[in-house]
Coordinates of C-alpha atoms in Angstrom, one line a residue:
Chain P
X53 CA 71.8 101.5 55.6
X54 CA 70.5 98.5 53.8
X55 CA 72.7 96.1 55.8
X56 CA 72.4 97.4 59.3
X57 CA 68.8 98.5 59.6
X58 CA 68.1 95.6 61.8
X59 CA 70.7 96.7 64.3
X60 CA 69.0 100.1 64.6
X61 CA 65.7 98.2 65.1
X62 CA 67.3 96.1 67.8
X63 CA 68.6 99.2 69.7
X64 CA 65.3 101.1 69.4
X65 CA 63.3 98.0 70.5
X66 CA 65.7 97.4 73.5
X67 CA 65.3 101.0 74.5
X68 CA 61.5 100.6 74.3
X69 CA 61.7 97.3 76.3
X70 CA 63.9 98.8 79.0
X71 CA 61.7 101.9 79.4
X72 CA 58.4 100.1 78.9
X73 CA 59.4 97.1 81.0
X74 CA 60.3 99.3 84.0
X75 CA 57.6 102.0 83.6
X76 CA 54.5 100.6 82.1
X77 CA 51.5 99.6 84.3
X78 CA 51.7 95.9 85.3
X79 CA 48.9 93.7 86.8
X80 CA 49.0 93.5 90.6
X81 CA 49.4 89.9 91.6
X82 CA 50.1 88.3 94.9
X83 CA 53.7 87.3 95.6
X84 CA 54.9 88.5 92.2
X85 CA 54.0 92.2 92.6
X86 CA 56.5 94.4 90.8
X87 CA 58.9 91.5 90.2
X88 CA 56.7 90.6 87.2
X89 CA 58.8 93.1 85.3
X90 CA 61.6 90.5 85.3
X91 CA 59.5 88.7 82.7
X92 CA 60.9 91.0 80.0
X93 CA 64.4 90.3 81.0
X94 CA 64.4 86.7 82.1
X95 CA 62.2 84.8 79.7
X96 CA 63.6 86.4 76.5
X97 CA 67.0 85.0 77.6
X98 CA 65.7 81.5 77.2
X99 CA 64.0 82.2 74.0
X100 CA 67.2 83.8 72.7
X101 CA 69.3 80.9 74.0
X102 CA 67.2 78.3 72.2
X103 CA 67.1 80.3 69.0
X104 CA 70.8 80.9 69.0
X105 CA 71.7 77.3 69.8
X106 CA 69.3 76.2 67.0
X107 CA 71.2 78.5 64.6
X108 CA 74.4 77.0 65.8
X109 CA 73.2 73.4 65.2
X110 CA 71.9 74.5 61.8
X111 CA 75.4 75.8 60.8
X112 CA 77.0 72.6 62.2
X113 CA 74.7 70.5 59.9
X114 CA 75.7 72.8 57.0
X115 CA 79.4 72.3 57.9
X116 CA 79.1 68.6 57.8
X117 CA 77.7 68.6 54.3
X118 CA 80.0 71.3 52.9
X119 CA 83.2 71.3 55.0
X120 CA 83.8 75.0 54.7
X121 CA 85.6 76.6 57.6
X122 CA 83.4 79.8 57.8
X123 CA 80.4 77.7 58.6
X124 CA 82.1 76.2 61.6
X125 CA 83.2 79.7 62.7
X126 CA 79.5 80.7 62.6
X127 CA 78.4 77.6 64.6
X128 CA 80.9 78.2 67.4
X129 CA 80.1 82.0 67.6
X130 CA 76.3 81.3 67.9
X131 CA 76.9 78.5 70.5
X132 CA 79.1 80.9 72.6
X133 CA 76.5 83.6 72.6
X134 CA 73.8 81.0 73.3
X135 CA 75.8 79.9 76.4
X136 CA 76.1 83.5 77.5
X137 CA 72.3 83.9 77.2
X138 CA 71.8 80.7 79.1
X139 CA 73.9 81.9 82.0
X140 CA 72.1 85.3 82.0
X141 CA 68.8 83.4 82.0
X142 CA 70.0 81.3 84.9
X143 CA 71.1 84.3 86.9
X144 CA 68.1 86.5 86.2
X145 CA 65.9 83.5 87.1
X146 CA 67.8 83.0 90.4
X147 CA 67.2 86.6 91.3
X148 CA 63.6 86.4 90.5
X149 CA 63.3 83.2 92.4
X150 CA 64.9 84.7 95.5
X151 CA 62.1 87.3 95.7
X152 CA 59.2 85.1 94.8
X153 CA 60.1 81.6 95.9
X154 CA 62.4 82.8 98.6
X155 CA 65.3 80.6 97.5
X156 CA 68.2 81.2 95.0
X157 CA 67.9 77.6 94.0
X158 CA 64.9 75.6 94.8
X159 CA 65.6 72.4 92.7
X160 CA 62.8 73.3 90.3
X161 CA 62.9 70.9 87.3
X162 CA 63.4 73.8 84.9
X163 CA 66.3 75.1 86.9
X164 CA 67.9 71.7 87.0
X165 CA 67.4 70.9 83.3
X166 CA 68.7 74.3 82.2
X167 CA 71.8 73.8 84.4
X168 CA 72.3 70.4 82.7
X169 CA 71.8 72.1 79.3
X170 CA 74.6 74.5 80.2
X171 CA 76.8 71.6 81.2
X172 CA 76.3 70.0 77.8
X173 CA 77.4 73.2 76.0
X174 CA 80.3 73.8 78.3
X175 CA 81.4 70.3 77.5
X176 CA 81.1 71.2 73.8
X177 CA 83.5 74.2 74.4
X178 CA 85.9 72.0 76.3
X179 CA 85.8 69.4 73.5
X180 CA 86.7 72.0 70.9
X181 CA 89.7 73.2 72.9
X182 CA 91.1 69.7 73.1
X183 CA 91.9 69.7 69.4
X184 CA 94.9 71.4 67.8
X185 CA 94.0 70.5 64.2
X186 CA 91.5 73.1 63.0
X187 CA 89.7 70.8 60.5
X188 CA 89.3 68.0 63.0
X189 CA 88.1 70.4 65.7
X190 CA 85.5 71.7 63.3
X191 CA 84.2 68.3 62.3
X192 CA 84.1 66.6 65.7
X193 CA 82.8 69.8 67.2
X194 CA 80.0 69.9 64.6
X195 CA 79.1 66.3 65.3
X196 CA 78.9 66.8 69.1
X197 CA 77.0 70.1 68.6
X198 CA 74.2 68.3 66.7
X199 CA 74.2 65.4 69.1
X200 CA 73.9 67.8 72.0
X201 CA 71.1 69.8 70.4
X202 CA 69.2 66.6 69.8
X203 CA 69.7 65.6 73.5
X204 CA 68.5 69.1 74.5
X205 CA 65.1 68.7 73.0
X206 CA 63.7 66.1 75.6
X207 CA 65.6 67.9 78.3
X208 CA 64.0 71.3 77.8
X209 CA 60.6 70.5 76.4
X210 CA 59.5 67.1 77.6
X211 CA 61.0 66.3 81.1
X212 CA 60.0 69.6 82.9
X213 CA 56.4 69.1 81.8
X214 CA 56.3 65.6 83.4
X215 CA 57.0 66.7 86.9
X216 CA 55.7 69.4 89.2
X217 CA 57.3 72.7 88.8
X218 CA 57.1 76.1 90.4
X219 CA 57.2 77.7 86.9
X220 CA 54.0 78.9 85.4
X221 CA 52.4 76.5 83.0
X222 CA 53.7 73.3 84.6
X223 CA 52.2 70.8 86.9
X224 CA 49.0 72.7 87.7
X225 CA 50.4 76.1 88.0
X226 CA 48.6 78.7 86.0
X227 CA 50.0 79.2 82.5
X228 CA 51.5 82.4 81.1
X229 CA 48.2 83.6 79.7
X230 CA 46.4 83.5 83.0
X231 CA 48.0 86.6 84.3
X232 CA 48.5 88.9 81.4
X233 CA 44.9 89.2 80.4
X234 CA 45.1 93.0 80.1
X235 CA 47.8 92.3 77.4
X236 CA 49.8 95.2 78.7
X237 CA 52.7 92.8 79.4
X238 CA 52.4 91.3 76.0
X239 CA 53.0 94.7 74.4
X240 CA 56.5 94.7 75.9
X241 CA 57.2 91.0 76.1
X242 CA 57.0 90.1 72.4
X243 CA 59.3 93.0 71.4
X244 CA 61.6 92.0 74.2
X245 CA 62.0 88.5 72.8
X246 CA 62.7 89.8 69.3
X247 CA 65.0 92.6 70.5
X248 CA 67.2 90.4 72.8
X249 CA 67.5 87.7 70.1
X250 CA 68.6 90.3 67.6
X251 CA 71.1 91.5 70.1
X252 CA 72.4 88.0 70.4
X253 CA 72.7 87.6 66.6
X254 CA 74.5 90.9 66.5
X255 CA 77.0 89.8 69.1
X256 CA 77.6 86.6 67.2
X257 CA 78.1 88.3 63.9
X258 CA 80.7 90.6 65.6
X259 CA 82.6 87.5 66.8
X260 CA 82.4 86.0 63.4
X261 CA 83.8 89.1 61.8
X262 CA 86.6 89.3 64.4
X263 CA 87.5 85.8 63.6
X264 CA 87.7 86.6 59.9
X265 CA 89.9 89.6 60.5
X266 CA 92.2 87.5 62.7
X267 CA 92.5 84.9 60.0
X268 CA 93.3 87.4 57.4
X269 CA 96.0 89.0 59.6
X270 CA 97.5 85.6 60.2
X271 CA 97.5 84.8 56.5
X272 CA 99.1 88.1 55.6
X273 CA 101.9 87.7 58.1
X274 CA 102.4 84.1 57.3
X275 CA 103.1 85.0 53.6
X276 CA 105.4 87.9 54.2
Chain Q
X114 CA 73.2 43.6 53.5
X115 CA 74.0 45.9 56.4
X116 CA 72.8 43.3 58.9
X117 CA 75.3 40.8 57.4
X118 CA 78.1 43.3 58.0
X119 CA 76.8 44.0 61.5
X120 CA 76.7 40.3 62.3
X121 CA 80.3 39.7 61.1
X122 CA 81.6 42.7 63.0
X123 CA 79.8 41.7 66.1
X124 CA 81.3 38.2 65.8
X125 CA 84.7 39.8 65.5
X126 CA 84.1 41.9 68.6
X127 CA 83.0 38.9 70.7
X128 CA 85.8 36.8 69.4
X129 CA 88.4 39.5 70.3
X130 CA 86.8 39.8 73.7
X131 CA 86.9 36.0 74.2
X132 CA 90.5 35.7 73.3
X133 CA 91.8 38.7 75.3
X134 CA 89.2 38.7 78.0
X135 CA 90.5 42.3 78.4
X136 CA 87.4 44.5 78.9
X137 CA 85.2 42.0 80.7
X138 CA 87.6 40.9 83.4
X139 CA 88.9 44.3 84.1
X140 CA 85.6 46.0 84.2
X141 CA 84.0 43.2 86.3
X142 CA 86.7 43.6 88.9
X143 CA 86.1 47.4 88.8
X144 CA 82.4 46.8 89.4
X145 CA 82.9 44.3 92.2
X146 CA 85.5 46.4 94.0
X147 CA 83.3 49.6 93.7
X148 CA 80.4 47.7 95.2
X149 CA 82.6 46.4 98.0
X150 CA 84.0 49.9 98.7
X151 CA 80.4 51.2 98.9
X152 CA 79.5 48.3 101.2
X153 CA 82.3 49.0 103.6
X154 CA 82.0 52.8 103.4
X155 CA 78.3 52.7 104.4
X156 CA 79.3 50.2 107.2
X157 CA 76.3 48.0 106.3
X158 CA 76.8 45.4 108.9
X159 CA 75.3 47.8 111.4
X160 CA 73.1 50.0 109.2
X161 CA 70.7 49.2 106.5
X162 CA 70.4 51.4 103.4
X163 CA 67.1 53.1 102.9
X164 CA 65.5 52.2 99.6
X165 CA 66.1 55.5 97.9
X166 CA 69.8 55.3 98.7
X167 CA 69.9 51.7 97.6
X168 CA 68.4 52.6 94.2
X169 CA 70.4 55.7 93.5
X170 CA 73.7 54.1 94.6
X171 CA 73.1 51.1 92.3
X172 CA 72.5 53.3 89.3
X173 CA 75.4 55.6 90.0
X174 CA 77.7 52.6 90.2
X175 CA 76.3 51.3 86.9
X176 CA 76.8 54.7 85.3
X177 CA 80.5 54.9 86.2
X178 CA 81.0 51.3 85.3
X179 CA 79.3 51.9 81.9
X180 CA 81.4 55.0 81.2
X181 CA 84.6 53.0 81.9
X182 CA 83.5 49.9 80.0
X183 CA 82.5 51.7 76.9
X184 CA 85.3 54.2 76.9
X185 CA 87.6 51.5 75.5
X186 CA 85.6 50.6 72.5
X187 CA 87.3 52.9 70.1
X188 CA 90.7 53.3 71.8
X189 CA 91.4 49.6 71.9
X190 CA 92.1 49.3 68.2
X191 CA 95.0 51.0 66.4
X192 CA 94.5 53.8 63.9
X193 CA 95.8 51.6 61.1
X194 CA 93.4 48.8 61.7
X195 CA 90.5 51.3 61.8
X196 CA 91.6 52.6 58.4
X197 CA 91.6 49.0 57.2
X198 CA 88.0 48.6 58.3
X199 CA 87.1 51.8 56.6
X200 CA 88.0 50.3 53.3
X201 CA 86.0 47.1 54.0
X202 CA 82.7 47.9 55.7
X203 CA 80.2 50.7 55.9
X204 CA 80.3 53.1 58.9
X205 CA 76.7 52.2 59.8
X206 CA 77.8 48.6 60.2
X207 CA 80.6 49.7 62.6
X208 CA 78.4 51.8 64.8
X209 CA 75.6 49.3 64.9
X210 CA 77.9 46.4 65.8
X211 CA 79.6 48.5 68.5
X212 CA 76.3 49.5 70.0
X213 CA 75.1 45.9 70.0
X214 CA 78.3 44.7 71.5
X215 CA 78.3 47.4 74.2
X216 CA 74.6 46.5 74.9
X217 CA 75.6 42.9 75.5
X218 CA 78.5 44.0 77.7
X219 CA 76.2 46.4 79.6
X220 CA 73.6 43.6 80.2
X221 CA 76.3 41.2 81.5
X222 CA 77.7 44.0 83.7
X223 CA 74.2 45.0 85.0
X224 CA 73.2 41.5 85.9
X225 CA 76.5 40.6 87.5
X226 CA 76.4 44.0 89.3
X227 CA 72.9 43.4 90.5
X228 CA 73.9 39.9 91.7
X229 CA 76.8 41.1 93.8
X230 CA 75.0 44.3 94.9
X231 CA 72.1 42.2 96.2
X232 CA 74.4 39.9 98.1
X233 CA 76.1 42.6 100.1
X234 CA 73.4 45.3 100.1
X235 CA 70.2 43.3 100.2
X236 CA 67.6 43.3 97.5
X237 CA 64.4 45.3 98.3
X238 CA 63.0 45.0 94.7
X239 CA 59.3 44.0 94.7
X240 CA 58.6 43.8 91.0
X241 CA 61.6 42.0 89.4
X242 CA 60.4 41.7 85.8
X243 CA 59.8 45.5 85.7
X244 CA 63.2 46.0 87.2
X245 CA 64.8 43.8 84.5
X246 CA 62.9 45.6 81.7
X247 CA 64.3 48.8 83.2
X248 CA 67.8 47.4 83.2
X249 CA 67.4 46.5 79.5
X250 CA 66.1 49.9 78.5
X251 CA 68.9 51.6 80.5
X252 CA 71.5 49.4 78.9
X253 CA 70.2 50.3 75.4
X254 CA 70.3 54.0 76.3
X255 CA 73.7 53.9 78.0
X256 CA 75.3 51.8 75.2
X257 CA 74.0 54.0 72.4
X258 CA 75.0 57.3 74.0
X259 CA 78.3 56.1 75.3
X260 CA 79.3 54.4 72.1
X261 CA 78.7 57.6 70.2
X262 CA 80.4 59.8 72.8
X263 CA 83.4 57.4 73.0
X264 CA 83.9 57.6 69.3
X265 CA 83.9 61.4 69.6
X266 CA 86.2 61.4 72.6
X267 CA 88.6 59.0 70.9
X268 CA 89.3 61.6 68.3
X269 CA 90.6 64.0 70.9
X270 CA 93.9 63.6 72.7
X271 CA 93.1 63.7 76.4
X272 CA 90.1 61.6 76.5
X273 CA 90.0 60.3 80.1
X274 CA 88.0 63.1 81.5
X275 CA 86.5 64.1 78.2
X276 CA 84.5 60.9 78.1
X277 CA 82.8 61.8 81.4
X278 CA 82.1 65.5 80.8
X279 CA 80.7 64.8 77.4
X280 CA 78.5 61.9 78.4
X281 CA 77.2 62.8 81.9
X282 CA 75.0 65.7 81.0
X283 CA 73.6 63.8 78.0
X284 CA 73.0 60.7 80.1
X285 CA 71.3 62.6 83.0
X286 CA 67.8 62.8 81.6
X287 CA 68.0 59.1 80.8
X288 CA 69.3 58.3 84.3
X289 CA 66.5 60.3 86.0
X290 CA 63.9 58.3 84.1
X291 CA 65.7 55.0 84.9
X292 CA 65.9 55.8 88.6
X293 CA 62.3 56.7 88.7
X294 CA 61.1 53.5 87.0
X295 CA 63.4 51.4 89.2
X296 CA 61.9 53.1 92.3
X297 CA 58.5 52.1 91.0
X298 CA 59.7 48.6 90.6
X299 CA 61.1 48.5 94.1
X300 CA 57.8 49.7 95.6
X301 CA 55.9 47.2 93.5
X302 CA 53.7 49.8 91.9
X303 CA 51.4 48.8 89.1
X304 CA 52.9 48.8 85.5
X305 CA 50.6 51.7 84.5
X306 CA 52.3 54.0 87.1
X307 CA 55.6 53.8 85.2
X308 CA 54.2 53.7 81.6
X309 CA 54.9 57.4 81.0
X310 CA 58.5 57.1 82.1
X311 CA 59.0 53.9 80.1
X312 CA 57.7 55.6 76.9
X313 CA 59.8 58.7 77.5
X314 CA 62.9 56.5 78.0
X315 CA 62.2 54.6 74.8
X316 CA 61.7 57.9 72.9
X317 CA 65.0 59.3 74.2
X318 CA 66.8 56.0 73.3
X319 CA 65.3 56.1 69.8
X320 CA 66.3 59.8 69.4
X321 CA 69.9 59.2 70.5
X322 CA 70.1 56.1 68.4
X323 CA 68.9 57.7 65.3
X324 CA 71.2 60.7 65.7
X325 CA 74.2 58.4 66.3
X326 CA 73.3 56.4 63.2
X327 CA 73.1 59.5 61.1
X328 CA 76.2 61.3 62.5
X329 CA 78.7 58.4 62.8
X330 CA 79.6 58.3 59.1
X331 CA 80.8 61.9 59.2
X332 CA 82.9 61.1 62.3
X333 CA 84.3 58.0 60.8
X334 CA 85.7 59.8 57.8
X335 CA 88.2 61.9 59.9

């Protein structure tokens, strides 16, 4: 119980988010209407992606200073799940955009920069596959991972704010706070961010454990 | 101490280049023929390019030329010789000298490129000093990013396409800023109009440079 309490918390919170996000009263706003409920499923994907990629970069830094294989396994697992979250964020965003901005892809700066971010991380995955030596893969992968994360910071946080965007909070559009004054949304949104991120961490830990089991099986059969 | 190393290594790079004339001639021909292909493809004797196309086309050509020019910087030398350097100099000296060498190469390529490009495509730039400042900033950014990426790609086996897929998404934010500033220069807008972009570009360059400087020693060890 001591070790997996947070998984129970994640499941309960996700249940709450799904029920609450779909059932609770939401503010009536022009254009958005009921689609505002997508807030609980789209925005947490980006929060989750950034947190997961940050954890991945953190493990890459640790790998470079310690050179222990399990640190690299963690870095790649978190990066993988981060990319999955990124794609989910992109797709949920596209669906939301179809109903509010009437286009799947409207060339919004945030859409473009998130697509570039995904390209960077897909390149990271390709780079890792081009090595056969495990140690070299881990080291070069870690270096590109840190480099990519550093390049991601201006991409996600600086550039979209410099241009006009359809997203709330950019270029004269009302910020997030402007339309959840009744704080009903917030009651679901913050748990949603935490719950989806915990879900991502859980998925990553499963992959790490799977990798460890695989390695032990290989070692066992290599000896006998 | 480190600057002395950088100076010696830079001199070595330039001397090697001068003796072999390998990178510069090949890449110059690449640049000129690309420009000529674009000129003939757009059929410019009858049409004139509109300024947006002129601008974007120039930077796309520069991007591809830069990727090809810098890709050689770590492949050219044999593994054994790199091991030899490893015993002699610090990794920081290596990365700084390579970045400066590639910066010089980029500046030569950009000015030659602009020269030929202007001959065949015309030159609608109104504010030339701003345009040249932009070329300088772009060259710094391109050479820093691409030197680091080429050192990463040189560790992998199939590095032809790897170089492009690793560097393009990282270069994109830089390229967008550069294209915007150069459009401002073409329209002859006041310097204050492009101040934000110039500062952002410098910040990105600084960030990429600092990260390369810190990470390269780890890469060099493999």
